[in-house]
Amino acid sequence: MFDKTPHAFDKVHKWSTRREEMEKRAAFALLASLTLHDKQAEDAPFLQCLPLIELAATDPRIRAIDQFEHGVMQDRCGVRT
């Protein structure tokens, strides 16, 4: 829904700096949705989001969840990386 609004990238920037995990996740889910649905967008707004991604990538809560999900995928699908 937000990806169709003119202020979607503003929301990505605002939400990505919030402390609450689900608010941060909403920012990156919106960014992913924009990459899929806004084919007419210039590259610049997406490139401006790269530092936000790098900053959030150091959040230990996100890293722990990613490690858990990776382990679940290995157990369920037999995927070994």
Short mmCIF file of C-alpha atoms in Angstrom, two decimals:
data_model
loop_
_atom_site.label_atom_id
_atom_site.label_comp_id
_atom_site.label_asym_id
_atom_site.label_seq_id
_atom_site.Cartn_x
_atom_site.Cartn_y
_atom_site.Cartn_z
CA MET A 1 0.00 0.00 0.00
CA PHE A 2 2.69 2.50 0.98
CA ASP A 3 4.76 1.67 -2.09
CA LYS A 4 2.15 3.44 -4.23
CA THR A 5 2.34 6.71 -2.31
CA PRO A 6 4.58 9.64 -3.25
CA HIS A 7 6.22 9.62 0.18
CA ALA A 8 7.26 5.94 0.21
CA PHE A 9 11.00 6.64 0.17
CA ASP A 10 10.56 9.14 2.99
CA LYS A 11 8.94 6.38 5.05
CA VAL A 12 11.83 4.02 4.28
CA HIS A 13 14.28 6.61 5.61
CA LYS A 14 12.17 7.41 8.66
CA TRP A 15 11.28 3.86 9.66
CA SER A 16 14.77 2.41 9.08
CA THR A 17 16.22 4.52 11.89
CA ARG A 18 13.64 3.52 14.49
CA ARG A 19 14.58 1.38 17.46
CA GLU A 20 11.69 -1.08 17.27
CA GLU A 21 12.57 -4.15 15.22
CA MET A 22 9.27 -4.45 13.37
CA GLU A 23 9.36 -0.79 12.39
CA LYS A 24 12.83 -1.31 10.92
CA ARG A 25 11.63 -4.40 9.12
CA ALA A 26 8.70 -2.43 7.70
CA ALA A 27 11.18 0.01 6.18
CA PHE A 28 13.06 -2.70 4.35
CA ALA A 29 9.90 -4.55 3.34
CA LEU A 30 8.67 -1.30 1.81
CA LEU A 31 12.00 -0.83 0.05
CA ALA A 32 11.78 -4.36 -1.36
CA SER A 33 8.24 -3.68 -2.52
CA LEU A 34 9.38 -0.48 -4.23
CA THR A 35 12.09 -2.34 -6.11
CA LEU A 36 9.52 -4.80 -7.40
CA HIS A 37 6.68 -2.44 -8.23
CA ASP A 38 8.18 0.93 -9.12
CA LYS A 39 9.91 0.05 -12.39
CA GLN A 40 9.86 3.70 -13.51
CA ALA A 41 11.84 5.00 -10.52
CA GLU A 42 15.31 6.35 -11.04
CA ASP A 43 18.27 4.60 -9.42
CA ALA A 44 19.11 7.54 -7.13
CA PRO A 45 16.43 6.95 -4.46
CA PHE A 46 17.48 3.31 -4.18
CA LEU A 47 21.16 4.19 -4.00
CA GLN A 48 20.40 6.64 -1.20
CA CYS A 49 18.99 3.72 0.78
CA LEU A 50 22.19 1.66 0.67
CA PRO A 51 23.69 3.35 3.76
CA LEU A 52 20.45 2.60 5.63
CA ILE A 53 20.80 -1.07 4.75
CA GLU A 54 24.44 -1.13 5.82
CA LEU A 55 23.61 0.55 9.12
CA ALA A 56 20.75 -1.84 9.90
CA ALA A 57 22.84 -4.86 8.92
CA THR A 58 24.85 -4.44 12.12
CA ASP A 59 21.75 -4.76 14.32
CA PRO A 60 22.40 -7.93 16.37
CA ARG A 61 18.66 -8.65 16.62
CA ILE A 62 18.39 -8.92 12.85
CA ARG A 63 21.55 -11.01 12.60
CA ALA A 64 20.25 -13.47 15.23
CA ILE A 65 16.95 -13.86 13.40
CA ASP A 66 18.75 -14.42 10.10
CA GLN A 67 20.92 -17.11 11.69
CA PHE A 68 17.84 -18.78 13.18
CA GLU A 69 15.98 -18.69 9.85
CA HIS A 70 19.04 -20.07 8.07
CA GLY A 71 19.18 -22.96 10.56
CA VAL A 72 15.47 -23.69 10.10
CA MET A 73 15.92 -23.78 6.32
CA GLN A 74 18.81 -26.18 6.70
CA ASP A 75 16.76 -28.45 8.95
CA ARG A 76 13.58 -28.33 6.85
CA CYS A 77 15.02 -28.44 3.36
CA GLY A 78 18.31 -30.17 3.89
CA VAL A 79 20.04 -27.10 2.49
CA ARG A 80 23.69 -26.91 3.49
CA THR A 81 25.78 -23.86 2.70
#
